[in-house]
Amino acid sequence: MPINADTLRNRCAEEMAAAARGFGDASWLRDSFLTVPREHFAPTRVWWPSPREDGLYSLIDRDERPNAWLKALYSPGVALITQMDDGLVPPDGPGKGALTSSISSSGVIIELLRHLAPEPGERVLELGTGTGYTTALLATRTGPGSIVSIEIDPVTADRARQNLDGLGLDVHVITGDGELGHPAGGPYDRIVATASVRQIPQPWLDQLRPGGVLLAPLDSPFGCDLLVRLTGAGDGTGHGTCVAQVDFMRFRGQREPRPYAELGWPENARVERWQDLRVEAGPHRQQIIAPAPRLSLAQSRAEGSAA
Ligand SMILES: C[S@@+](CC[C@H](N)C(=O)[O-])C[C@H]1O[C@@H](n2cnc3c(N)ncnc32)[C@H](O)[C@@H]1O
């Protein structure tokens, strides 16, 4: 018997409402989630995100297994893979390759948008359009003509455009390198990346209005990406904190590993709590700053008497 997508969407929303990292008090986000049909954005054939024992990723074909496809789509923690090896692996069976595009999991996107906290009418720049699903959630909040979204992969960008047009959403999708942003559409009130970086690209900070918010997953020595929320100063710098642990695919231009010290991480980052780190980024370099070590009572007395 076919499962109803509306029923699954409602159930998924209930699960996310109960989760600590769910909608929080952002009722607009719950409304957007319930309004946007996620199934409209997923391709007919997707790969399950964890490999089988033989190392291959199973394909879920909507035409063959419609219920499994829909259930996977509405599992809050599941990102379904829509592209491998930048499109070199055809979606015609179990596959193997680098995971290069997806429809992000509902859970992570809700978390991202809750921290982004866009307001109606604000101008938003999104980097890494993918299927256009996140873009659609954003567009239902900020309104027509308010979003510029950049996707580097031409086939993916075309599909996203069609997906968004199909729902009558007025969004400007650009095929190009999101690391460069889109100065002509700025300055932006909010900038959000749904792929991760090792270094925050300077054009994003340059295109953020003073007081604007930049949210991006940053590769970290903690074995995951950290979601960084920066406030723009209006002079090409931004400062803020890490707000969540996440895992995203990397921006194409930032796939190459680089030493963390070169990327502004303190040597002792791994022994710090990620929640206590501060992040500063700007034209000179990014810096992740650990809090000064707390002195014991005996140490502070000794320091005091030495002064
Ligand atoms: C995790 S997917 C985004 C999924 C999207 N949030 C969704 O739910 O459909 C990341 C996307 O970033 C794109 N990407 C990678 N490097 C990029 C770049 N330099 N500029 C723009 N997009 C890029 C990939 O092609 C991929 O589609």
mmCIF file of C-alpha atoms and ligand atoms in Angstrom:
data_model
loop_
_atom_site.group_PDB
_atom_site.id
_atom_site.type_symbol
_atom_site.label_atom_id
_atom_site.label_comp_id
_atom_site.label_asym_id
_atom_site.label_seq_id
_atom_site.Cartn_x
_atom_site.Cartn_y
_atom_site.Cartn_z
ATOM 1 C CA MET A 1 0.000 0.000 0.000
ATOM 2 C CA PRO A 2 1.467 3.420 -0.918
ATOM 3 C CA ILE A 3 2.498 5.668 1.989
ATOM 4 C CA ASN A 4 1.244 9.228 2.027
ATOM 5 C CA ALA A 5 3.964 11.904 1.865
ATOM 6 C CA ASP A 6 1.939 14.378 3.970
ATOM 7 C CA THR A 7 1.650 11.805 6.761
ATOM 8 C CA LEU A 8 5.418 11.192 6.719
ATOM 9 C CA ARG A 9 6.161 14.932 6.635
ATOM 10 C CA ASN A 10 3.956 15.515 9.672
ATOM 11 C CA ARG A 11 5.543 12.604 11.521
ATOM 12 C CA CYS A 12 9.041 13.859 10.687
ATOM 13 C CA ALA A 13 8.088 17.353 11.936
ATOM 14 C CA GLU A 14 6.825 15.862 15.196
ATOM 15 C CA GLU A 15 10.122 14.016 15.702
ATOM 16 C CA MET A 16 12.109 17.163 15.016
ATOM 17 C CA ALA A 17 9.908 19.241 17.299
ATOM 18 C CA ALA A 18 10.762 16.853 20.137
ATOM 19 C CA ALA A 19 14.516 16.827 19.404
ATOM 20 C CA ALA A 20 16.941 19.112 21.232
ATOM 21 C CA ARG A 21 18.370 20.204 17.870
ATOM 22 C CA GLY A 22 14.932 20.611 16.225
ATOM 23 C CA PHE A 23 12.763 23.660 15.522
ATOM 24 C CA GLY A 24 13.297 25.211 18.972
ATOM 25 C CA ASP A 25 10.954 28.190 19.249
ATOM 26 C CA ALA A 26 11.205 28.973 15.504
ATOM 27 C CA SER A 27 7.573 28.266 14.589
ATOM 28 C CA TRP A 28 8.175 29.750 11.102
ATOM 29 C CA LEU A 29 10.641 26.920 10.488
ATOM 30 C CA ARG A 30 8.113 24.260 11.356
ATOM 31 C CA ASP A 31 5.604 25.997 9.066
ATOM 32 C CA SER A 32 8.170 26.090 6.225
ATOM 33 C CA PHE A 33 9.030 22.435 6.745
ATOM 34 C CA LEU A 34 5.353 21.466 6.582
ATOM 35 C CA THR A 35 4.766 23.676 3.533
ATOM 36 C CA VAL A 36 7.633 22.483 1.313
ATOM 37 C CA PRO A 37 7.218 18.981 -0.187
ATOM 38 C CA ARG A 38 10.694 17.473 0.254
ATOM 39 C CA GLU A 39 9.792 14.695 -2.187
ATOM 40 C CA HIS A 40 9.500 17.299 -4.956
ATOM 41 C CA PHE A 41 13.269 17.973 -4.707
ATOM 42 C CA ALA A 42 14.756 14.477 -4.510
ATOM 43 C CA PRO A 43 15.720 12.781 -7.768
ATOM 44 C CA THR A 44 13.960 9.502 -8.596
ATOM 45 C CA ARG A 45 17.185 7.582 -7.894
ATOM 46 C CA VAL A 46 19.280 8.283 -4.818
ATOM 47 C CA TRP A 47 21.927 6.390 -2.892
ATOM 48 C CA TRP A 48 21.612 5.480 0.795
ATOM 49 C CA PRO A 49 24.372 7.449 2.627
ATOM 50 C CA SER A 50 26.260 4.598 4.312
ATOM 51 C CA PRO A 51 28.010 1.863 2.342
ATOM 52 C CA ARG A 52 27.141 -1.824 2.442
ATOM 53 C CA GLU A 53 29.681 -4.426 3.575
ATOM 54 C CA ASP A 54 31.073 -4.650 0.039
ATOM 55 C CA GLY A 55 31.760 -0.887 0.062
ATOM 56 C CA LEU A 56 28.999 -0.043 -2.426
ATOM 57 C CA TYR A 57 26.197 2.421 -1.726
ATOM 58 C CA SER A 58 22.702 0.973 -2.350
ATOM 59 C CA LEU A 59 20.493 2.719 -4.843
ATOM 60 C CA ILE A 60 16.893 3.487 -3.937
ATOM 61 C CA ASP A 61 14.746 3.854 -7.041
ATOM 62 C CA ARG A 62 11.410 5.558 -6.432
ATOM 63 C CA ASP A 63 9.792 3.693 -9.333
ATOM 64 C CA GLU A 64 10.776 0.313 -7.900
ATOM 65 C CA ARG A 65 10.466 0.990 -4.158
ATOM 66 C CA PRO A 66 8.284 4.093 -3.678
ATOM 67 C CA ASN A 67 7.680 3.506 0.040
ATOM 68 C CA ALA A 68 11.365 2.947 0.874
ATOM 69 C CA TRP A 69 12.287 6.069 -1.117
ATOM 70 C CA LEU A 70 9.722 8.228 0.688
ATOM 71 C CA LYS A 71 10.511 6.821 4.129
ATOM 72 C CA ALA A 72 14.245 7.449 3.633
ATOM 73 C CA LEU A 73 13.487 10.999 2.538
ATOM 74 C CA TYR A 74 11.507 11.724 5.684
ATOM 75 C CA SER A 75 13.957 10.146 8.157
ATOM 76 C CA PRO A 76 15.147 13.239 10.049
ATOM 77 C CA GLY A 77 18.823 12.244 10.200
ATOM 78 C CA VAL A 78 19.258 10.931 6.659
ATOM 79 C CA ALA A 79 20.921 12.824 3.799
ATOM 80 C CA LEU A 80 20.334 10.980 0.524
ATOM 81 C CA ILE A 81 23.168 11.007 -1.981
ATOM 82 C CA THR A 82 22.290 12.525 -5.343
ATOM 83 C CA GLN A 83 25.761 12.605 -6.929
ATOM 84 C CA MET A 84 29.109 10.775 -6.707
ATOM 85 C CA ASP A 85 32.468 11.801 -8.158
ATOM 86 C CA ASP A 86 31.008 15.081 -9.453
ATOM 87 C CA GLY A 87 28.532 13.172 -11.629
ATOM 88 C CA LEU A 88 30.858 10.514 -13.085
ATOM 89 C CA VAL A 89 28.994 7.630 -11.397
ATOM 90 C CA PRO A 90 25.644 6.995 -13.140
ATOM 91 C CA PRO A 91 22.694 6.398 -10.794
ATOM 92 C CA ASP A 92 21.807 3.050 -12.334
ATOM 93 C CA GLY A 93 22.741 0.665 -9.529
ATOM 94 C CA PRO A 94 24.788 0.320 -6.323
ATOM 95 C CA GLY A 95 27.708 2.720 -6.633
ATOM 96 C CA LYS A 96 31.050 3.707 -5.167
ATOM 97 C CA GLY A 97 32.810 7.057 -5.251
ATOM 98 C CA ALA A 98 33.298 10.343 -3.428
ATOM 99 C CA LEU A 99 29.945 11.716 -2.249
ATOM 100 C CA THR A 100 29.636 15.093 -3.959
ATOM 101 C CA SER A 101 25.979 16.177 -3.733
ATOM 102 C CA SER A 102 22.918 15.272 -1.696
ATOM 103 C CA ILE A 103 19.584 16.344 -0.427
ATOM 104 C CA SER A 104 20.756 17.308 3.064
ATOM 105 C CA SER A 105 19.039 15.622 6.018
ATOM 106 C CA SER A 106 15.991 17.433 7.338
ATOM 107 C CA GLY A 107 17.555 17.489 10.797
ATOM 108 C CA VAL A 108 20.755 19.270 9.798
ATOM 109 C CA ILE A 109 18.964 21.775 7.574
ATOM 110 C CA ILE A 110 16.515 22.646 10.332
ATOM 111 C CA GLU A 111 19.445 23.194 12.672
ATOM 112 C CA LEU A 112 21.212 25.371 10.107
ATOM 113 C CA LEU A 113 18.157 27.529 9.434
ATOM 114 C CA ARG A 114 17.333 27.865 13.130
ATOM 115 C CA HIS A 115 20.791 29.346 13.731
ATOM 116 C CA LEU A 116 20.584 31.471 10.582
ATOM 117 C CA ALA A 117 17.254 32.931 11.779
ATOM 118 C CA PRO A 118 16.331 34.794 8.578
ATOM 119 C CA GLU A 119 13.558 37.393 8.740
ATOM 120 C CA PRO A 120 10.911 38.096 6.087
ATOM 121 C CA GLY A 121 12.214 40.406 3.358
ATOM 122 C CA GLU A 122 15.913 39.878 4.150
ATOM 123 C CA ARG A 123 18.434 39.302 1.363
ATOM 124 C CA VAL A 124 20.051 35.892 1.596
ATOM 125 C CA LEU A 125 23.007 34.360 -0.235
ATOM 126 C CA GLU A 126 23.089 30.557 -0.211
ATOM 127 C CA LEU A 127 26.165 28.619 -1.339
ATOM 128 C CA GLY A 128 25.764 25.016 -2.531
ATOM 129 C CA THR A 129 22.177 24.878 -3.871
ATOM 130 C CA GLY A 130 22.130 21.084 -4.331
ATOM 131 C CA THR A 131 18.536 20.039 -5.036
ATOM 132 C CA GLY A 132 17.149 23.446 -4.025
ATOM 133 C CA TYR A 133 15.351 22.002 -0.973
ATOM 134 C CA THR A 134 17.084 24.249 1.579
ATOM 135 C CA THR A 135 16.607 27.168 -0.801
ATOM 136 C CA ALA A 136 12.870 26.494 -0.866
ATOM 137 C CA LEU A 137 12.624 26.436 2.944
ATOM 138 C CA LEU A 138 14.455 29.760 3.005
ATOM 139 C CA ALA A 139 12.333 31.269 0.251
ATOM 140 C CA THR A 140 9.088 30.500 2.071
ATOM 141 C CA ARG A 141 10.448 32.592 4.950
ATOM 142 C CA THR A 142 12.128 35.533 3.214
ATOM 143 C CA GLY A 143 9.754 35.924 0.251
ATOM 144 C CA PRO A 144 9.991 36.360 -3.526
ATOM 145 C CA GLY A 145 13.194 37.704 -5.080
ATOM 146 C CA SER A 146 15.128 37.680 -1.808
ATOM 147 C CA ILE A 147 17.499 34.763 -2.397
ATOM 148 C CA VAL A 148 20.576 34.268 -4.543
ATOM 149 C CA SER A 149 21.792 30.665 -4.531
ATOM 150 C CA ILE A 150 25.009 29.425 -6.168
ATOM 151 C CA GLU A 151 25.701 25.870 -7.304
ATOM 152 C CA ILE A 152 28.930 24.869 -9.047
ATOM 153 C CA ASP A 153 27.636 21.772 -10.816
ATOM 154 C CA PRO A 154 25.711 22.780 -13.971
ATOM 155 C CA VAL A 155 23.461 19.692 -14.082
ATOM 156 C CA THR A 156 22.609 20.038 -10.379
ATOM 157 C CA ALA A 157 21.997 23.783 -10.771
ATOM 158 C CA ASP A 158 19.616 23.226 -13.707
ATOM 159 C CA ARG A 159 17.628 20.648 -11.763
ATOM 160 C CA ALA A 160 17.415 22.941 -8.737
ATOM 161 C CA ARG A 161 16.115 25.757 -10.956
ATOM 162 C CA GLN A 162 13.437 23.451 -12.353
ATOM 163 C CA ASN A 163 12.513 22.201 -8.862
ATOM 164 C CA LEU A 164 12.126 25.740 -7.526
ATOM 165 C CA ASP A 165 10.279 27.002 -10.619
ATOM 166 C CA GLY A 166 7.953 24.013 -10.354
ATOM 167 C CA LEU A 167 6.767 25.303 -6.972
ATOM 168 C CA GLY A 168 6.546 28.879 -8.263
ATOM 169 C CA LEU A 169 9.383 30.042 -5.992
ATOM 170 C CA ASP A 170 11.139 33.180 -7.206
ATOM 171 C CA VAL A 171 14.839 32.472 -6.488
ATOM 172 C CA HIS A 172 17.927 33.465 -8.467
ATOM 173 C CA VAL A 173 19.999 30.277 -8.950
ATOM 174 C CA ILE A 174 23.459 30.935 -10.390
ATOM 175 C CA THR A 175 25.736 28.268 -11.858
ATOM 176 C CA GLY A 176 29.186 29.186 -10.583
ATOM 177 C CA ASP A 177 31.756 29.043 -7.836
ATOM 178 C CA GLY A 178 30.029 29.877 -4.565
ATOM 179 C CA GLU A 179 33.368 30.718 -2.929
ATOM 180 C CA LEU A 180 33.283 33.967 -4.907
ATOM 181 C CA GLY A 181 29.779 34.884 -3.746
ATOM 182 C CA HIS A 182 27.746 37.243 -5.916
ATOM 183 C CA PRO A 183 28.669 40.872 -5.173
ATOM 184 C CA ALA A 184 26.033 42.270 -7.538
ATOM 185 C CA GLY A 185 23.241 40.920 -5.307
ATOM 186 C CA GLY A 186 24.759 42.124 -2.027
ATOM 187 C CA PRO A 187 25.232 43.238 0.603
ATOM 188 C CA TYR A 188 23.392 40.320 2.184
ATOM 189 C CA ASP A 189 21.633 40.160 5.536
ATOM 190 C CA ARG A 190 22.372 36.428 5.824
ATOM 191 C CA ILE A 191 24.843 34.143 4.100
ATOM 192 C CA VAL A 192 24.601 30.379 4.493
ATOM 193 C CA ALA A 193 26.766 27.581 3.109
ATOM 194 C CA THR A 194 25.516 23.996 2.821
ATOM 195 C CA ALA A 195 28.934 22.603 1.954
ATOM 196 C CA SER A 196 31.917 22.917 4.271
ATOM 197 C CA VAL A 197 35.084 24.963 4.054
ATOM 198 C CA ARG A 198 38.517 24.751 5.611
ATOM 199 C CA GLN A 199 38.873 28.523 5.365
ATOM 200 C CA ILE A 200 36.044 31.075 5.250
ATOM 201 C CA PRO A 201 36.223 32.706 1.779
ATOM 202 C CA GLN A 202 36.893 36.447 2.038
ATOM 203 C CA PRO A 203 34.201 37.375 -0.570
ATOM 204 C CA TRP A 204 31.507 36.125 1.841
ATOM 205 C CA LEU A 205 32.691 38.497 4.552
ATOM 206 C CA ASP A 206 33.007 41.343 2.038
ATOM 207 C CA GLN A 207 29.427 40.792 0.851
ATOM 208 C CA LEU A 208 27.870 40.641 4.336
ATOM 209 C CA ARG A 209 26.180 43.828 5.595
ATOM 210 C CA PRO A 210 27.304 45.231 8.956
ATOM 211 C CA GLY A 211 25.524 43.154 11.612
ATOM 212 C CA GLY A 212 24.652 40.469 9.033
ATOM 213 C CA VAL A 213 25.018 36.781 9.867
ATOM 214 C CA LEU A 214 27.253 34.261 8.117
ATOM 215 C CA LEU A 215 26.710 30.582 8.857
ATOM 216 C CA ALA A 216 29.096 27.975 7.474
ATOM 217 C CA PRO A 217 30.314 24.475 8.339
ATOM 218 C CA LEU A 218 34.050 24.674 9.046
ATOM 219 C CA ASP A 219 36.320 21.620 8.968
ATOM 220 C CA SER A 220 37.844 21.139 12.421
ATOM 221 C CA PRO A 221 40.333 18.974 14.317
ATOM 222 C CA PHE A 222 37.366 17.556 16.304
ATOM 223 C CA GLY A 223 36.650 14.883 13.664
ATOM 224 C CA CYS A 224 33.589 16.735 12.340
ATOM 225 C CA ASP A 225 32.682 20.109 10.866
ATOM 226 C CA LEU A 226 31.759 22.852 13.307
ATOM 227 C CA LEU A 227 28.927 25.147 12.326
ATOM 228 C CA VAL A 228 30.350 28.653 12.654
ATOM 229 C CA ARG A 229 28.060 31.660 13.140
ATOM 230 C CA LEU A 230 29.792 34.961 12.464
ATOM 231 C CA THR A 231 28.484 38.515 12.674
ATOM 232 C CA GLY A 232 29.839 40.847 10.009
ATOM 233 C CA ALA A 233 31.496 44.089 11.084
ATOM 234 C CA GLY A 234 31.050 45.749 7.687
ATOM 235 C CA ASP A 235 34.794 46.042 7.067
ATOM 236 C CA GLY A 236 35.431 42.553 5.690
ATOM 237 C CA THR A 237 35.810 40.984 9.104
ATOM 238 C CA GLY A 238 33.466 38.812 11.121
ATOM 239 C CA HIS A 239 33.527 37.282 14.566
ATOM 240 C CA GLY A 240 31.478 34.689 16.393
ATOM 241 C CA THR A 241 31.345 31.188 17.805
ATOM 242 C CA CYS A 242 30.768 27.553 16.905
ATOM 243 C CA VAL A 243 27.131 26.611 17.426
ATOM 244 C CA ALA A 244 26.882 22.910 16.485
ATOM 245 C CA GLN A 245 28.714 19.805 15.309
ATOM 246 C CA VAL A 246 27.724 18.879 11.747
ATOM 247 C CA ASP A 247 29.024 16.942 8.734
ATOM 248 C CA PHE A 248 28.919 18.334 5.223
ATOM 249 C CA MET A 249 30.446 17.648 1.833
ATOM 250 C CA ARG A 250 33.364 19.947 1.083
ATOM 251 C CA PHE A 251 33.351 22.885 -1.350
ATOM 252 C CA ARG A 252 35.124 21.723 -4.498
ATOM 253 C CA GLY A 253 37.969 24.214 -4.160
ATOM 254 C CA GLN A 254 38.659 23.215 -0.533
ATOM 255 C CA ARG A 255 38.894 19.430 -0.792
ATOM 256 C CA GLU A 256 42.675 19.367 -0.414
ATOM 257 C CA PRO A 257 43.674 18.848 3.260
ATOM 258 C CA ARG A 258 45.757 21.605 4.855
ATOM 259 C CA PRO A 259 47.519 21.700 8.237
ATOM 260 C CA TYR A 260 45.185 23.057 10.924
ATOM 261 C CA ALA A 261 47.880 25.425 12.211
ATOM 262 C CA GLU A 262 47.901 27.073 8.764
ATOM 263 C CA LEU A 263 44.145 27.560 9.042
ATOM 264 C CA GLY A 264 44.285 29.453 12.323
ATOM 265 C CA TRP A 265 43.508 26.614 14.735
ATOM 266 C CA PRO A 266 45.231 26.710 18.123
ATOM 267 C CA GLU A 267 47.547 23.825 18.858
ATOM 268 C CA ASN A 268 45.480 22.671 21.819
ATOM 269 C CA ALA A 269 42.091 22.865 20.007
ATOM 270 C CA ARG A 270 41.393 19.173 20.465
ATOM 271 C CA VAL A 271 41.616 19.361 24.236
ATOM 272 C CA GLU A 272 39.290 22.375 24.367
ATOM 273 C CA ARG A 273 35.514 22.203 24.362
ATOM 274 C CA TRP A 274 34.460 23.282 20.874
ATOM 275 C CA GLN A 275 31.621 25.290 22.472
ATOM 276 C CA ASP A 276 34.200 27.589 24.115
ATOM 277 C CA LEU A 277 36.092 28.505 20.928
ATOM 278 C CA ARG A 278 35.771 31.935 19.347
ATOM 279 C CA VAL A 279 36.215 32.473 15.619
ATOM 280 C CA GLU A 280 37.550 35.572 13.909
ATOM 281 C CA ALA A 281 37.866 35.863 10.153
ATOM 282 C CA GLY A 282 38.951 38.620 7.830
ATOM 283 C CA PRO A 283 41.316 39.756 5.133
ATOM 284 C CA HIS A 284 44.416 38.744 7.018
ATOM 285 C CA ARG A 285 43.451 35.231 8.111
ATOM 286 C CA GLN A 286 40.961 33.287 10.159
ATOM 287 C CA GLN A 287 41.694 32.520 13.745
ATOM 288 C CA ILE A 288 40.042 30.086 16.101
ATOM 289 C CA ILE A 289 40.716 31.212 19.607
ATOM 290 C CA ALA A 290 40.653 29.023 22.693
ATOM 291 C CA PRO A 291 39.796 30.651 26.046
ATOM 292 C CA ALA A 292 42.730 31.584 28.260
ATOM 293 C CA PRO A 293 43.440 28.699 30.658
ATOM 294 C CA ARG A 294 41.812 29.195 34.050
ATOM 295 C CA LEU A 295 44.291 29.721 36.866
ATOM 296 C CA SER A 296 43.933 27.670 40.026
ATOM 297 C CA LEU A 297 43.438 29.630 43.259
ATOM 298 C CA ALA A 298 47.035 28.921 44.263
ATOM 299 C CA GLN A 299 48.321 30.090 40.860
ATOM 300 C CA SER A 300 46.309 33.310 40.914
ATOM 301 C CA ARG A 301 47.507 34.072 44.462
ATOM 302 C CA ALA A 302 51.087 33.502 43.325
ATOM 303 C CA GLU A 303 50.550 35.723 40.249
ATOM 304 C CA GLY A 304 48.939 38.386 42.430
ATOM 305 C CA SER A 305 51.811 38.440 44.903
ATOM 306 C CA ALA A 306 54.377 38.572 42.080
ATOM 307 C CA ALA A 307 52.708 41.653 40.541
HETATM 308 C C1 LIG B 1 25.468 18.922 0.559
HETATM 309 S S1 LIG B 1 25.098 19.522 -1.025
HETATM 310 C C2 LIG B 1 23.851 20.739 -0.683
HETATM 311 C C3 LIG B 1 22.512 20.117 -0.520
HETATM 312 C C4 LIG B 1 21.363 21.074 -0.327
HETATM 313 N N1 LIG B 1 21.434 21.704 0.970
HETATM 314 C C5 LIG B 1 20.056 20.296 -0.461
HETATM 315 O O1 LIG B 1 19.448 19.968 0.573
HETATM 316 O O2 LIG B 1 19.673 19.980 -1.581
HETATM 317 C C6 LIG B 1 26.492 20.551 -1.364
HETATM 318 C C7 LIG B 1 26.439 21.181 -2.726
HETATM 319 O O3 LIG B 1 27.504 22.110 -2.843
HETATM 320 C C8 LIG B 1 27.913 22.134 -4.174
HETATM 321 N N2 LIG B 1 29.234 22.780 -4.274
HETATM 322 C C9 LIG B 1 30.474 22.252 -4.048
HETATM 323 N N3 LIG B 1 31.424 23.184 -4.258
HETATM 324 C C10 LIG B 1 30.772 24.325 -4.622
HETATM 325 C C11 LIG B 1 31.193 25.625 -4.959
HETATM 326 N N4 LIG B 1 32.499 25.962 -4.987
HETATM 327 N N5 LIG B 1 30.267 26.533 -5.287
HETATM 328 C C12 LIG B 1 28.940 26.229 -5.277
HETATM 329 N N6 LIG B 1 28.482 25.014 -4.972
HETATM 330 C C13 LIG B 1 29.383 24.069 -4.628
HETATM 331 C C14 LIG B 1 27.894 20.666 -4.576
HETATM 332 O O4 LIG B 1 27.886 20.513 -5.987
HETATM 333 C C15 LIG B 1 26.627 20.197 -3.881
HETATM 334 O O5 LIG B 1 25.536 20.249 -4.742
#
